[in-house]
Short mmCIF file of C-alpha atoms in Angstrom, two decimals:
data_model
loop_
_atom_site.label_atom_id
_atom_site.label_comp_id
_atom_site.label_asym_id
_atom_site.label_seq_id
_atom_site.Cartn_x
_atom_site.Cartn_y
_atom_site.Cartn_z
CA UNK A 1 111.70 17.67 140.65
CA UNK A 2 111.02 21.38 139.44
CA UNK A 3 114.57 21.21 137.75
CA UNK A 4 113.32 18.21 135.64
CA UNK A 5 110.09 19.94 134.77
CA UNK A 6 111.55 22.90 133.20
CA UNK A 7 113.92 20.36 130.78
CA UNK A 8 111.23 18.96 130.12
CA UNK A 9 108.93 22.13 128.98
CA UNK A 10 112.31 22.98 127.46
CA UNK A 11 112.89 20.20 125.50
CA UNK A 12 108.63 20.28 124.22
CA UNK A 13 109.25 23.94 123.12
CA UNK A 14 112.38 22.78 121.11
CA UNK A 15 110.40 20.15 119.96
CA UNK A 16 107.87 21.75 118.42
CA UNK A 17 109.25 24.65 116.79
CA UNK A 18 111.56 22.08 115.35
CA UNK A 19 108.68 20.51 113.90
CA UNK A 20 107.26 23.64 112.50
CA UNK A 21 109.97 24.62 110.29
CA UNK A 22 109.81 20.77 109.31
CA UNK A 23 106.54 21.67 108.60
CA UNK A 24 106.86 24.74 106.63
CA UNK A 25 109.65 22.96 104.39
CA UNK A 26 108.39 20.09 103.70
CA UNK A 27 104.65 22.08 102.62
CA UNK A 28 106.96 24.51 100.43
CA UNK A 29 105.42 27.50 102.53
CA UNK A 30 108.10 30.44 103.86
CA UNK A 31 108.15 31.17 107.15
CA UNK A 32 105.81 34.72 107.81
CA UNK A 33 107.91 37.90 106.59
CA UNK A 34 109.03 40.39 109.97
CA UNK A 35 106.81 43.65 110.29
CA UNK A 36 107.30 46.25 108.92
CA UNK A 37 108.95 48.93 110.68
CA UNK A 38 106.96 52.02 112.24
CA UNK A 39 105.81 54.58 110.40
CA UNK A 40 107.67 57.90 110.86
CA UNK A 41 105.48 61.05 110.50
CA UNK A 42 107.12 63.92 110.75
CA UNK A 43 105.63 66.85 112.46
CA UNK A 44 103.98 69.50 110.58
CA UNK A 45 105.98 72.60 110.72
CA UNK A 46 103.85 75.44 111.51
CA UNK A 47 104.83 78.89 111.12
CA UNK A 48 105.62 81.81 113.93
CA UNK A 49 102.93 83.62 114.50
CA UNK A 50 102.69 87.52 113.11
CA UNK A 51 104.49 89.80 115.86
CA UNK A 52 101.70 91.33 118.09
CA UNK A 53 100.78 94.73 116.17
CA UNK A 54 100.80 98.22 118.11
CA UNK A 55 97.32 100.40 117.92
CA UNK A 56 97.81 103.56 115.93
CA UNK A 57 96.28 105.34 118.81
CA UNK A 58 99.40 103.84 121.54
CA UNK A 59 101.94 104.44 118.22
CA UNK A 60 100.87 108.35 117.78
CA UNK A 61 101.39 108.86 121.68
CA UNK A 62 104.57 107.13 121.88
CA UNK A 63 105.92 108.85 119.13
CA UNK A 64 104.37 112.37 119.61
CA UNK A 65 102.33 112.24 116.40
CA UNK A 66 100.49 115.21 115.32
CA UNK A 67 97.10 114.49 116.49
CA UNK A 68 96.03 116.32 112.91
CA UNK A 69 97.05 112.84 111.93
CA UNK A 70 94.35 110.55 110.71
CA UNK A 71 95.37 106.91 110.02
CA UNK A 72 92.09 104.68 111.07
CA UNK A 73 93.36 100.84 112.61
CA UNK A 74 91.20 99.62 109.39
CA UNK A 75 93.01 101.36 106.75
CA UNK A 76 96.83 100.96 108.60
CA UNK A 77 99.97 98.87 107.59
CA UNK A 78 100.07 95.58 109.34
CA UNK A 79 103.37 95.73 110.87
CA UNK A 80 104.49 98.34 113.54
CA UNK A 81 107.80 99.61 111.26
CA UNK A 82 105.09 100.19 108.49
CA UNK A 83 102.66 101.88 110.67
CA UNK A 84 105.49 103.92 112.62
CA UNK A 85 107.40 105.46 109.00
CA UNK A 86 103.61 106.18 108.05
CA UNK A 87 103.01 108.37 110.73
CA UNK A 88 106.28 109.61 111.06
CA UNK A 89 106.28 110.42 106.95
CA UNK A 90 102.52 112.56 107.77
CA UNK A 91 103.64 114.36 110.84
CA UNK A 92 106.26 115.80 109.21
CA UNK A 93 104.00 117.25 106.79
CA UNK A 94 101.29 118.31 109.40
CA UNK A 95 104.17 120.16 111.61
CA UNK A 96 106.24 121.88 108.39
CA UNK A 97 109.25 120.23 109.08
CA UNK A 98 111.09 120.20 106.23
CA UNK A 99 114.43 118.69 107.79
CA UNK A 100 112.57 115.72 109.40
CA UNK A 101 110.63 114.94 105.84
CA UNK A 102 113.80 115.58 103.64
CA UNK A 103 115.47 112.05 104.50
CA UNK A 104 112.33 110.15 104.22
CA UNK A 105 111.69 111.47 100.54
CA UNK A 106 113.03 109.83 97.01
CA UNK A 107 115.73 111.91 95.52
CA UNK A 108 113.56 113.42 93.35
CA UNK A 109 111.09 114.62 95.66
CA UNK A 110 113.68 116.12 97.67
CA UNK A 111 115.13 117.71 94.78
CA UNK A 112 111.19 119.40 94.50
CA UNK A 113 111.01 119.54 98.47
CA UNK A 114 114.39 122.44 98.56
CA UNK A 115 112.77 124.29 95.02
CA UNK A 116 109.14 124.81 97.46
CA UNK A 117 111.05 125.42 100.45
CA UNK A 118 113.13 128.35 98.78
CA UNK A 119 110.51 129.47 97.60
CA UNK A 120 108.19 129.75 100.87
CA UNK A 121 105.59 127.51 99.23
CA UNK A 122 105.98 124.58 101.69
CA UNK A 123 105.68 126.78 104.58
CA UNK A 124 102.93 128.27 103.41
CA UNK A 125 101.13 125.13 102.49
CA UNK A 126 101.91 123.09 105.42
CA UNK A 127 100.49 125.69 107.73
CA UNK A 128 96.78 125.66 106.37
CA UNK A 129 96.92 122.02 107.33
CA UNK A 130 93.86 121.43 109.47
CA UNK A 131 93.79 117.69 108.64
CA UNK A 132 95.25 114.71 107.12
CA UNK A 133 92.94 111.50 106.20
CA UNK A 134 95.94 108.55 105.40
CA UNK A 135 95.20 105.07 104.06
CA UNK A 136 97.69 102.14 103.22
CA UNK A 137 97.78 99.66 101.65
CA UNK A 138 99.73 97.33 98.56
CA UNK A 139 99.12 97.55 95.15
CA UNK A 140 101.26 95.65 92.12
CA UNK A 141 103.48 94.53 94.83
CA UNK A 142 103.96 98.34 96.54
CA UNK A 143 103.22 99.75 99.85
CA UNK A 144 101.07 102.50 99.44
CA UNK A 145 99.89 105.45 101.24
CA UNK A 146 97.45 108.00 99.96
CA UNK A 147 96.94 111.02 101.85
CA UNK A 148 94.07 113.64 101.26
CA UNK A 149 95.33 116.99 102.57
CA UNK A 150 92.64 119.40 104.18
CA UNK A 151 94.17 122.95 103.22
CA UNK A 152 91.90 125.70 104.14
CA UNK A 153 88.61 124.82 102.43
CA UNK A 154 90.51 122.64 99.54
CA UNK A 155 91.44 118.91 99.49
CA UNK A 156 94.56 117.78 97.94
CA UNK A 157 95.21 114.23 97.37
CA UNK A 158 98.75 112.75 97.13
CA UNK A 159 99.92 108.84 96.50
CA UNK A 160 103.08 107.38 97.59
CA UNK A 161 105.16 104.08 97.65
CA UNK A 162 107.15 103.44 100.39
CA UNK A 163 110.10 100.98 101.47
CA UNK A 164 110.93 100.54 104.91
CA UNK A 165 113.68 98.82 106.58
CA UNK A 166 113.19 95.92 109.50
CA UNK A 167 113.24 98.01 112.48
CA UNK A 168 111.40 101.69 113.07
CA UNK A 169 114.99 102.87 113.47
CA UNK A 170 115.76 101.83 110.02
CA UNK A 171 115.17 104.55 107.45
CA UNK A 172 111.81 104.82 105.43
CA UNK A 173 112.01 105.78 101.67
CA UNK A 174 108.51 107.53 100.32
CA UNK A 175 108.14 108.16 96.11
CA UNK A 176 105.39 109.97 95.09
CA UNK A 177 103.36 108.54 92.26
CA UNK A 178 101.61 111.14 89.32
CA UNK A 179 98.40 112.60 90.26
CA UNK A 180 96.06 112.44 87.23
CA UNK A 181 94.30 115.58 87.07
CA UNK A 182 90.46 115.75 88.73
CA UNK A 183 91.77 112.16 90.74
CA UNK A 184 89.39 113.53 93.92
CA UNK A 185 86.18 113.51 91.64
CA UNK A 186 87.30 110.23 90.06
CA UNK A 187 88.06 107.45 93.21
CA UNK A 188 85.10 105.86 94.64
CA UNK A 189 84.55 102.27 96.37
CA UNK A 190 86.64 100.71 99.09
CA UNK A 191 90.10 100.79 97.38
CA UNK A 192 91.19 104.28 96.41
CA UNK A 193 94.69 102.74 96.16
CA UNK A 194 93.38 100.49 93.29
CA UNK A 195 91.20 103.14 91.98
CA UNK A 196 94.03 105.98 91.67
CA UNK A 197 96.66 103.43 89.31
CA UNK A 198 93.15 102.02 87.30
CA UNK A 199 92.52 106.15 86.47
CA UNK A 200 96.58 106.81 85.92
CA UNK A 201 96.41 103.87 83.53
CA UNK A 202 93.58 105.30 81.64
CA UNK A 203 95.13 108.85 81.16
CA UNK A 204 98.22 107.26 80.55
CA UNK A 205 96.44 105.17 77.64
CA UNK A 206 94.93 108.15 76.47
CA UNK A 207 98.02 110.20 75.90
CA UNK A 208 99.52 107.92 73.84
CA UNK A 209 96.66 107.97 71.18
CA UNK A 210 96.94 110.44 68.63
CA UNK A 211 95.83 113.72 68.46
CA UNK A 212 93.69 113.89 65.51
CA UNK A 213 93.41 111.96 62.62
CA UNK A 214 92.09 114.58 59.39
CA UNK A 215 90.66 112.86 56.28
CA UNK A 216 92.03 114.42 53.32
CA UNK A 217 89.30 114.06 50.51
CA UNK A 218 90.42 111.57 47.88
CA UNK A 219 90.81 112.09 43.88
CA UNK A 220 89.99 109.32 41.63
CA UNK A 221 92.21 110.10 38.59
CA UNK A 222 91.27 106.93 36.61
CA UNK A 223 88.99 108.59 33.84
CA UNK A 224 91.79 111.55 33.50
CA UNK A 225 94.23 108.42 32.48
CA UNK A 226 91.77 107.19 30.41
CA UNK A 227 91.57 110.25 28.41
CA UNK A 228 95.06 110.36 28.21
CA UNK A 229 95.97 106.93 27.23
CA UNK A 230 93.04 107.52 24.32
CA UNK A 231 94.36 110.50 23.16
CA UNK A 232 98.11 110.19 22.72
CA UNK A 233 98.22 113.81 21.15
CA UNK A 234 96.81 115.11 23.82
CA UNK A 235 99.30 116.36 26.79
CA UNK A 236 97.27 116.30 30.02
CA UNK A 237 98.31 117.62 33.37
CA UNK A 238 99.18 115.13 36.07
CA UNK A 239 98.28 115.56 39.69
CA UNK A 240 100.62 117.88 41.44
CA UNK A 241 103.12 115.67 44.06
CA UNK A 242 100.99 112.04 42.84
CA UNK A 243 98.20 110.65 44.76
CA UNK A 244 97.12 112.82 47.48
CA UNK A 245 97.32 110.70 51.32
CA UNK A 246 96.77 111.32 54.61
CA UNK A 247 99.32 113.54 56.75
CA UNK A 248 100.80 111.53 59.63
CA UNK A 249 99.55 112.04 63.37
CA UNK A 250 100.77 114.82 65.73
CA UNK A 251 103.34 113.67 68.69
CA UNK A 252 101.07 112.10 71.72
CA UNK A 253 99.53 114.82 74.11
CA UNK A 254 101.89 115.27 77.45
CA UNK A 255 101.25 112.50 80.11
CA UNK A 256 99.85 113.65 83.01
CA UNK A 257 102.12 115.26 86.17
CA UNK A 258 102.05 115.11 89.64
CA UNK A 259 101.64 118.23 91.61
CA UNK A 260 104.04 119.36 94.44
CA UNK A 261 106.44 116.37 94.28
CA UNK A 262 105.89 114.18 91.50
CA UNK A 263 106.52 116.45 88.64
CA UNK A 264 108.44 113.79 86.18
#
C-alpha cells in the first residue's frame, strides 16, 4: 500500500511540472533565469603595522650615548636605524672622536674633517662642548638633522642630510648643508628645518641680483643735429664713442658658505 502511494505522489509531481512547462510555452513566457552567482568580495588588504619604535632614552643607554646628547622623543626620527645613526653621528662630536665621525661624513666633509684635525681645531672645538640640542626631521624629501652646538658661552648651529641604510649596522651617510650667515637670529616657529632652507633660499636669491645698477646721465643730441643738418658749412663735433649707455652689472656677490664642514 505505501509502495503505491509514493507512485502515485510520483506520478502527480511529474504531472504537474509537465504541465507547467506546457504552461509556460503555450503563454510564450521563459522559464525564470538561475541566480546569479555569489558575490566575491575580496578582503581589504591592510598594511603591517610600523615596527615598535625604541625611546631615545633606552637607545642612548644601549648604545653608550654621550649623555651631553640632547635629542627630545618629539623632535626624533621615527624609525630606530634613523634615531640610532642620529645619535651615533652627535656622540661622536660630543666625545672628539674623529675616527668614529670620519665614516659617517660625505666626502667632502671628511676632506674638511682631516684639514681641522691637522690643524688641532677639532680638538679644540669638540672639547668646549657642554651641550648638544638635535632635531630631525624631512624637508624636500631629506632627512634632516640640525644641531645647535653649546661651545663655551657661544651657540653654533649646523644642518645636515642624512641617508641611512635598513639596519643600525648599515652605514649612515651625513652632508652638511650651507649655513647662511646670522641663521641663529633668523629661525623662529616650530620648524627650524623649514625655516633654515626658506632663509638659504633668500640669500641665495639675493646673491644672484646684481650689485649695483649706476645711471649714467643721458645727452639729448637732437638740437646739435639740427644745427648741423641746417648748416651744411658748418663742421660740428660729434659725441665722443656715440650715444652714451649704461655700463653692464658687476658679477653676483659670493653665495653664502658653510662654516666648519660645508665650505663649497
Amino acid at each position: 500500500m505505501m509502495h503505491r502511494r509514493n507512485t502515485a505522489r510520483l506520478a502527480l509531481s511529474a504531472a504537474l511540472a509537465a504541465s507547467t512547462f506546457v504552461l509556460a510555452v503555450s503563454t510564450g513566457c521563459e522559464p525564470p533565469p538561475p541566480p546569479p552567482p555569489p558575490v566575491v568580495v575580496t578582503p581589504k588588504y591592510e598594511p603591517p603595522p610600523p615596527p615598535p619604535v625604541t625611546s631615545i632614552k633606552d637607545l642612548m643607554a644601549q648604545y653608550d650615548i654621550d649623555p651631553r646628547v640632547n635629542l627630545p622623543e618629539d623632535r626624533a626620527p621615527s624609525t630606530d636605524v634613523q634615531r640610532v645613526a642620529v645619535l651615533r653621528f652627535f656622540d661622536a662630536f660630543a666625545r672628539g672622536n674623529a675616527d668614529a665621525l670620519k665614516p659617517m661624513l660625505s666626502a667632502p666633509d671628511q676632506f674638511q674633517l682631516e684639514s681641522m684635525v691637522e690643524r688641532g681645531v677639532f680638538a679644540n672645538t669638540t672639547k668646549e662642548i657642554t651641550r648638544i640640542d638635535v632635531r630631525c626631521g624631512r624637508q624636500d624629501g631629506s632627512d634632516c638633522a640640525l644641531a645647535v652646538f653649546h661651545v663655551g658661552e657661544d651657540f653654533e648651529p649646523q644642518l645636515w642630510v642624512y641617508a641611512t641604510g635598513s639596519s643600525v649596522d648599515d652605514a649612515a651617510e651625513f652632508d652638511s648643508v650651507a649655513t647662511p650667515p646670522g641663521i641663529m637670529e633668523k629661525l623662529s616657529g616650530d620648524n627650524w628645518i623649514a625655516a633654515w632652507y626658506e632663509v638659504l633660499r633668500l640669500e641665495l636669491a639675493k646673491a644672484d641680483e646684481p650689485d649695483a645698477v649706476i645711471e649714467i646721465p643721458q645727452t639729448d643730441f637732437t638740437s646739435e643735429q639740427n644745427v648741423k643738418e641746417e648748416s651744411p658749412g658748418v663742421s660740428q663735433p660729434s659725441a665722443p664713442g656715440g650715444l652714451p649707455g649704461r655700463r653692464l652689472p658687476g658679477a653676483p656677490i659670493d653665495r653664502p658658505r658653510a662654516p666648519g664642514f660645508g665650505n663649497r
